[in-house]
Structures are given as C-alpha cells and as structure tokens.
Short mmCIF file of C-alpha atoms and ligand atoms in Angstrom, two decimals:
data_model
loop_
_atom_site.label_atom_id
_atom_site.label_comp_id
_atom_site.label_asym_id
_atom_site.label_seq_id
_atom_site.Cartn_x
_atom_site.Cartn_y
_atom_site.Cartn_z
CA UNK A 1 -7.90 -52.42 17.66
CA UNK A 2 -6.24 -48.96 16.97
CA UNK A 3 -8.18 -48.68 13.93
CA UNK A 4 -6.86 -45.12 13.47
CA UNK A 5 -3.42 -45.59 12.99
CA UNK A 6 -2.13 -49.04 12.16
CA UNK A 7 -3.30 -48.45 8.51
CA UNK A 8 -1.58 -45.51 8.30
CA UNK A 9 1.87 -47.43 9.39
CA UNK A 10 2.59 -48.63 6.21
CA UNK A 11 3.26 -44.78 4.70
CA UNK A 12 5.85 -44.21 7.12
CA UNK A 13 9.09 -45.57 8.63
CA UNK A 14 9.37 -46.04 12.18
CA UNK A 15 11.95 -43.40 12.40
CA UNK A 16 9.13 -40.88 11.51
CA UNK A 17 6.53 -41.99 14.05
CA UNK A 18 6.62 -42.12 17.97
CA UNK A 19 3.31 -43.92 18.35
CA UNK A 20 1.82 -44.43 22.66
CA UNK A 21 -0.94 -46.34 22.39
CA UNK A 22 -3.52 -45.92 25.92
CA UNK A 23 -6.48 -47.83 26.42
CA UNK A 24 -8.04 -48.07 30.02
CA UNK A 25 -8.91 -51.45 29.35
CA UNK A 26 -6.22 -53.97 29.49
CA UNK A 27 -7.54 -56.60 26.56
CA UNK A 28 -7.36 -54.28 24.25
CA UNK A 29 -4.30 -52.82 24.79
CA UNK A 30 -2.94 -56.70 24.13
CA UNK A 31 -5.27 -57.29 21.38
CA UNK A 32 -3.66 -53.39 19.65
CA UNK A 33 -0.40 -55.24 20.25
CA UNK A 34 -0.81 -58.30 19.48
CA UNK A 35 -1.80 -57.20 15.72
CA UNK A 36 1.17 -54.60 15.70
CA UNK A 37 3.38 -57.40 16.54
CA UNK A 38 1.60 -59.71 13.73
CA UNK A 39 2.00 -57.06 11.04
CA UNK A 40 5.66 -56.25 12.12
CA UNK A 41 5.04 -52.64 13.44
CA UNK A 42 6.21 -53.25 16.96
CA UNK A 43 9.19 -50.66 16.58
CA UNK A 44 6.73 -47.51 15.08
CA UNK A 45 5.44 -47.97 19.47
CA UNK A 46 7.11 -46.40 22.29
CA UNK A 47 4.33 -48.05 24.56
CA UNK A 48 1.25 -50.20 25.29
CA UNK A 49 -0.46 -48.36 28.38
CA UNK A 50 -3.07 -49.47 29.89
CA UNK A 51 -4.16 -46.18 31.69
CA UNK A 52 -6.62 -43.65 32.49
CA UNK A 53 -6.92 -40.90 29.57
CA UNK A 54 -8.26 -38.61 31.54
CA UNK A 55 -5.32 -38.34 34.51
CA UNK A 56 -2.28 -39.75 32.23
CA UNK A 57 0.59 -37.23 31.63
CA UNK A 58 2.75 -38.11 28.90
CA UNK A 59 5.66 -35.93 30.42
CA UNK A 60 6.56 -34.59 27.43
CA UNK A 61 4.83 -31.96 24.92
CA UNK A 62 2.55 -34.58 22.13
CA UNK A 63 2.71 -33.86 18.48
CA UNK A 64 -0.44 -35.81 17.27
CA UNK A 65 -3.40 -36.35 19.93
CA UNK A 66 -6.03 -38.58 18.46
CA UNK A 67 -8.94 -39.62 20.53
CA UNK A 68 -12.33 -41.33 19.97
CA UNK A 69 -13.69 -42.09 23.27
CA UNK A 70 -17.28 -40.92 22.20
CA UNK A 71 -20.79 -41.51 21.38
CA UNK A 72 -23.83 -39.53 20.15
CA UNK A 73 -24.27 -36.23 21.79
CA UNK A 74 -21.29 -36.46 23.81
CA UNK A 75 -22.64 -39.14 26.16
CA UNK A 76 -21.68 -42.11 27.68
CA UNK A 77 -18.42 -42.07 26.81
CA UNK A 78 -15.62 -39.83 28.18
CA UNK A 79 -14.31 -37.45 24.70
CA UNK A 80 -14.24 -34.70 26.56
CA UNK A 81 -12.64 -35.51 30.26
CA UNK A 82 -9.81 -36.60 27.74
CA UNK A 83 -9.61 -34.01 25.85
CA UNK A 84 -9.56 -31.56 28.61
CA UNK A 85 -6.79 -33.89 30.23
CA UNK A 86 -4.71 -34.23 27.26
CA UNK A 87 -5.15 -30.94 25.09
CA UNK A 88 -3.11 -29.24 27.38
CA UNK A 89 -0.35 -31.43 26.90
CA UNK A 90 0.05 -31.21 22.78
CA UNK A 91 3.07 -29.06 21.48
CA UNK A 92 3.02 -25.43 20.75
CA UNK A 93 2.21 -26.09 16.79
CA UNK A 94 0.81 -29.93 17.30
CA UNK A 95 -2.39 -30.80 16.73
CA UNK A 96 -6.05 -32.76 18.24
CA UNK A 97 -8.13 -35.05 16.19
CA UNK A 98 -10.48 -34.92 15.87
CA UNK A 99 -9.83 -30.94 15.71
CA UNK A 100 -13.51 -29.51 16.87
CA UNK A 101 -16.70 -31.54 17.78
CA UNK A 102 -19.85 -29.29 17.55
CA UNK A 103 -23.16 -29.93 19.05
CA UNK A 104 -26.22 -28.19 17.42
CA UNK A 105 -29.45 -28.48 18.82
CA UNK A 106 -33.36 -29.11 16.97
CA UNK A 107 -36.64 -29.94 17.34
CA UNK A 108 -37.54 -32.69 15.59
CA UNK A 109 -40.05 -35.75 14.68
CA UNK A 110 -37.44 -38.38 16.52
CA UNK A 111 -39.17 -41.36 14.79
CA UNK A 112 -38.66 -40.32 11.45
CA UNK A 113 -34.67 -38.64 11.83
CA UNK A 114 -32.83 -40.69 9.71
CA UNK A 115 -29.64 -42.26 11.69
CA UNK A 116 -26.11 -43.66 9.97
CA UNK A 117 -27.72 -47.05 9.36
CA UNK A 118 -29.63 -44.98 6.15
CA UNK A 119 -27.05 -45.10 3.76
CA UNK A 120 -27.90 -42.62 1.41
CA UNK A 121 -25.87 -39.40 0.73
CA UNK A 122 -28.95 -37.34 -0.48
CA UNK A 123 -31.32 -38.14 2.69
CA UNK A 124 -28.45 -37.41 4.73
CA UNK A 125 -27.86 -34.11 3.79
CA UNK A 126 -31.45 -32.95 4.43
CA UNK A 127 -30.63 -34.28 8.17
CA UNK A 128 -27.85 -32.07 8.28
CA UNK A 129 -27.34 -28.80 10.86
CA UNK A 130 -28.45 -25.66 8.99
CA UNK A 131 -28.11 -22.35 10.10
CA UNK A 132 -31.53 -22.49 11.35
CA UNK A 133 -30.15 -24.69 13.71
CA UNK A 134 -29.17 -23.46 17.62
CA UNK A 135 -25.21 -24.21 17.71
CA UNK A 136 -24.77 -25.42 21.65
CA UNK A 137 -21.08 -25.78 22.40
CA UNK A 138 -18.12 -27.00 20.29
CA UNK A 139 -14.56 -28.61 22.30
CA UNK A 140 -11.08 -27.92 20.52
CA UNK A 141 -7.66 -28.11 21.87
CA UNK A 142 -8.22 -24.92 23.67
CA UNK A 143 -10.40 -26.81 26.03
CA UNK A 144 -10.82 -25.49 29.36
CA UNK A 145 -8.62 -27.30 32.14
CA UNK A 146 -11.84 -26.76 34.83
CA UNK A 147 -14.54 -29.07 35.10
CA UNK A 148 -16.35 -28.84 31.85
CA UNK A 149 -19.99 -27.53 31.96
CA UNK A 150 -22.64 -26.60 29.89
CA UNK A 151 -25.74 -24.25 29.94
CA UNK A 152 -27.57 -23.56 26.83
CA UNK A 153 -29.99 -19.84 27.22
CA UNK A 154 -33.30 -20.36 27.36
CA UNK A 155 -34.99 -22.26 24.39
CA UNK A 156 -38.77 -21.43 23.98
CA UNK A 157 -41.14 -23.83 23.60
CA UNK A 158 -43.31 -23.00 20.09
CA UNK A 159 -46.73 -22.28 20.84
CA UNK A 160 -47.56 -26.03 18.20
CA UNK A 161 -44.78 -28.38 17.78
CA UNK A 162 -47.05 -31.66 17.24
CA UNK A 163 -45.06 -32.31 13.82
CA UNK A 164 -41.76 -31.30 16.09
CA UNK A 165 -42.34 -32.49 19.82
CA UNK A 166 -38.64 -34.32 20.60
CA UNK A 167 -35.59 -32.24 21.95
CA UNK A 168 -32.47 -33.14 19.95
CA UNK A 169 -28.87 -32.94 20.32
CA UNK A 170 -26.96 -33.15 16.47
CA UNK A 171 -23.04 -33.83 16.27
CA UNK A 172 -20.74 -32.75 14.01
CA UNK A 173 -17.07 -33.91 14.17
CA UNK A 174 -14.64 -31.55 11.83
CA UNK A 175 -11.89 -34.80 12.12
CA UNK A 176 -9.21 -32.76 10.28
CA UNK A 177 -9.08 -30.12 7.96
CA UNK A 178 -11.92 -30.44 5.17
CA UNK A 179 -12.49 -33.61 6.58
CA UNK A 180 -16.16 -34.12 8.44
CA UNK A 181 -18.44 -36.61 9.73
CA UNK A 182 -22.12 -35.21 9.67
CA UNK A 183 -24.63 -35.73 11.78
CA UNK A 184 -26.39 -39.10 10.75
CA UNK A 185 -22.91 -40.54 8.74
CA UNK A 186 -21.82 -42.38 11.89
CA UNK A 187 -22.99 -43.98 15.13
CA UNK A 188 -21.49 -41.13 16.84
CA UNK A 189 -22.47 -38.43 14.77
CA UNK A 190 -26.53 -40.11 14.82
CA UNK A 191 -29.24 -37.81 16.70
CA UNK A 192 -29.44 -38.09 20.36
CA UNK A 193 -33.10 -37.41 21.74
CA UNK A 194 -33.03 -35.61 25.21
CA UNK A 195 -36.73 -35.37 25.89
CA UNK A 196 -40.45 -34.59 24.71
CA UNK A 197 -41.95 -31.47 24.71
CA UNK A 198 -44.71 -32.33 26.10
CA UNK A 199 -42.49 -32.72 29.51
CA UNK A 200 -42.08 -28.99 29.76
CA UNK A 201 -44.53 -26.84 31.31
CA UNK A 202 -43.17 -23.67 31.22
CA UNK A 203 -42.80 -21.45 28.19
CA UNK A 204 -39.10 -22.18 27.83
CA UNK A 205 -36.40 -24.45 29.20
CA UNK A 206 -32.55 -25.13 29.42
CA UNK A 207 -30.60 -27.56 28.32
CA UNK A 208 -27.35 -28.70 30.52
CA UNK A 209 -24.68 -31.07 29.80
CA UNK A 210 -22.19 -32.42 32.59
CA UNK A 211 -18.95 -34.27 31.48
CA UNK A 212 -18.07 -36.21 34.65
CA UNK A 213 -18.52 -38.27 36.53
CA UNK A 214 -20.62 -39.89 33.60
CA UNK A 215 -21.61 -37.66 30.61
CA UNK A 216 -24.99 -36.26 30.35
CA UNK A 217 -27.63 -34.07 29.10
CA UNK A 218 -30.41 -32.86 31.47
CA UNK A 219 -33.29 -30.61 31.19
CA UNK A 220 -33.89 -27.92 33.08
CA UNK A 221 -37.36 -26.65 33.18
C1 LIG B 1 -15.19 -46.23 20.96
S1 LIG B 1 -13.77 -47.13 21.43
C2 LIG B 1 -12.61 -46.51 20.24
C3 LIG B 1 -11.51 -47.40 19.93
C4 LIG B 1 -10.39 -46.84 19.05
N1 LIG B 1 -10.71 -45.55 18.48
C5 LIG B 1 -9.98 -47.81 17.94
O1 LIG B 1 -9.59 -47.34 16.87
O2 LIG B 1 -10.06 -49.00 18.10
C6 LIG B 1 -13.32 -46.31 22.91
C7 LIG B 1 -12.13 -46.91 23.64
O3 LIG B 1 -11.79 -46.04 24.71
C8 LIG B 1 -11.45 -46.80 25.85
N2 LIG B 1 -11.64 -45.93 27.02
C9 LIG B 1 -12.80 -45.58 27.63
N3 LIG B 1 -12.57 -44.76 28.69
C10 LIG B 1 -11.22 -44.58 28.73
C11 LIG B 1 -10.37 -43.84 29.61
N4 LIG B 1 -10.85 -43.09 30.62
N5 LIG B 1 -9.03 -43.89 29.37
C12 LIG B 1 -8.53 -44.62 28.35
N6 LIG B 1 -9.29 -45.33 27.50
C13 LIG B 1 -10.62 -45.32 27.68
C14 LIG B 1 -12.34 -48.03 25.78
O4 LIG B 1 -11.78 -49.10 26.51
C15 LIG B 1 -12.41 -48.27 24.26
O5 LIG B 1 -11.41 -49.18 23.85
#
C-alpha cells in the first residue's frame, strides 16, 4: 500500500519529489497506484515497477532509498539482498532507511519475552538490548556488494541456564536519525528464537546467518 510515503505526499509538491515505487508482486504495485491515483498523487511517481529489488538498477544515482522487506531477525524476508543490491546505487550524500538494522543476541526464557502485541512502554524497555547483550552484525548503506554472510565467535554455553535455555536473536531498527523501533515495539523488531540449549552438546557454539537464497539463522555446534 506504500504506507511509507503516500502520507508524506501531502507536505510536498510534486516538483520536489521523484517517487519509483517497486514491488515484486504485481497486485500491489496496482493496488499502490490505484490509491495514488484516488488521492490525486499520480504526478509525485515516475513509475509503478513491478520488479525484483534485489537485481533492479535504477540507472541513475537515488536520493532517498526506503525499504521494508523484513521480518524478525532478518528472516524470511529479503532486507538485506536489497539492500546490498540497492545501497550501492544511492547518491554520494543520499541516504537508506531505514539507516542501520542491528541484531543483538541473548539467552532468554522464550515463553515469557514479551513481543509488540504487549503494549506497554515500561515492560518494553526491560526487553530492550543492554550492553550486556552480544551485538551480532548491523547492515547500513555501506553494505558489502558480495554475498552477505554471517559468523558470530563462539558463544559458551553457561554451566545452568534452566531460567535461560532459548537462543535469541533481538532487532533493532535505527529508521532515521533519533528515530528507533526497539526490539518488542513491532512485528519486526519482536524476538526471534533460534534454538534450545539443551540442543548443544558441546561447551560452546556458533551462530550463522545466510541471506540468500532464503534468509536464515543456523546453529553450528
Ligand atoms: C512487509 S511488506 C512491506 C510493504 C511496504 N513497506 C508498504 O508500506 O506497504 C514487503 C513487500 O515487499 C515485497 N517484496 C518481497 N520481495 C521482494 C523483492 N525481491 N523485490 C521487490 N519487492 C519484494 C512484497 O511483495 C511486499 O509487498
């Protein structure tokens, strides 16, 4: 429904705004321009594409590069084939947003992590990263081009973790600025459980993530 910028339309003119529009899905690319065309936007778009995010080349250097093509963790969906794809293709001084997702890793009592659908800003904070907390990786516009991997160093296993026995991935998105959504304030942002403890035998283990062909986390024992 291009959620993230038709409300913004009305603070411009459509001499200020060059707006390309991509979804790989073809309804919603008529669906994003059906409602531009409803609320009289049509000229703030220079297209309607209906392409692959992760091969499309815009052919000229992009001011603004919002994506959300995400979920939880990184998973499922493909964030950061796109942003690798299309970070290299924003201007000198332009800009990504969301400007840096970070993934932090815990251990935790899954069960009782509170997730987005607890609406309350004190519990949420408690659920936040902390220092404590192992930072994994974070993507930006500096991206690397190459196939994106990940390999966290080995991550003991503590001796008792019966009040702590689940593996979990936190995400923080800094959107822009001073702007963030914290882990638990969104579906994407919610707690992503990789494993049990119990699976491990070994005194320590690794933690991997793959971004293509389908984004992952795997443990490496
Ligand atoms: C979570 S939705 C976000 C929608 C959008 N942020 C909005 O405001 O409506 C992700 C969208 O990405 C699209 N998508 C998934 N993979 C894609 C790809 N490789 N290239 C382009 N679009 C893709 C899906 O079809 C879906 O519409």
């Amino acid at each position: 429904m291009a959620t993230l910028i038709i409300p913004l339309l009305p603070f411009f003119s459509s001499e200020e705004l060059n707006i390309t529009l991509l979804d790989i899905h073809q309804e919603s690319i008529d669906n994003a321009e059906k409602i531009a065309a409803k609320l009289g936007y049509l000229d703030f778009f220079q297209g309607f594409l209906v392409r692959d995010a992760t091969k499309y080349m815009h052919g000229k250097p992009i001011d603004v590069l919002i994506t959300e093509t995400m979920d939880k963790a990184l998973t499922k969906e493909p964030q950061v084939s796109i942003t690798k794809n299309l970070a290299h293709q924003i201007s000198e001084n332009g800009m990504l947003i969301p400007e840096k997702i970070t993934l932090y890793h815990e251990h935790v009592l899954f069960a009782e992590l509170l997730t987005a659908a607890v609406l309350d800003d004190e519990k949420r904070i408690s659920n936040m990263p902390t220092s404590g907390k192992l930072e994994l990786f974070s993507i930006d516009k500096n991206i690397e081009a190459k196939d994106f991997e990940f390999q966290s160093t080995p991550i003991e296993v503590p001796k008792i973790y019966n009040e702590t026995p689940d593996i979990c991935i936190q995400t923080e998105i800094k959107i822009y600025a001073d702007v963030f959504l914290h882990p638990t304030e969104s579906i994407i942002t919610n707690p992503y459980c990789v494993g049990a403890l119990s699976s491990i035998k070994g005194s320590n283990y690794q933690l991997e993530y793959v971004s293509a062909p389908e984004p992952i986390w795997i443990i490496k024992k």
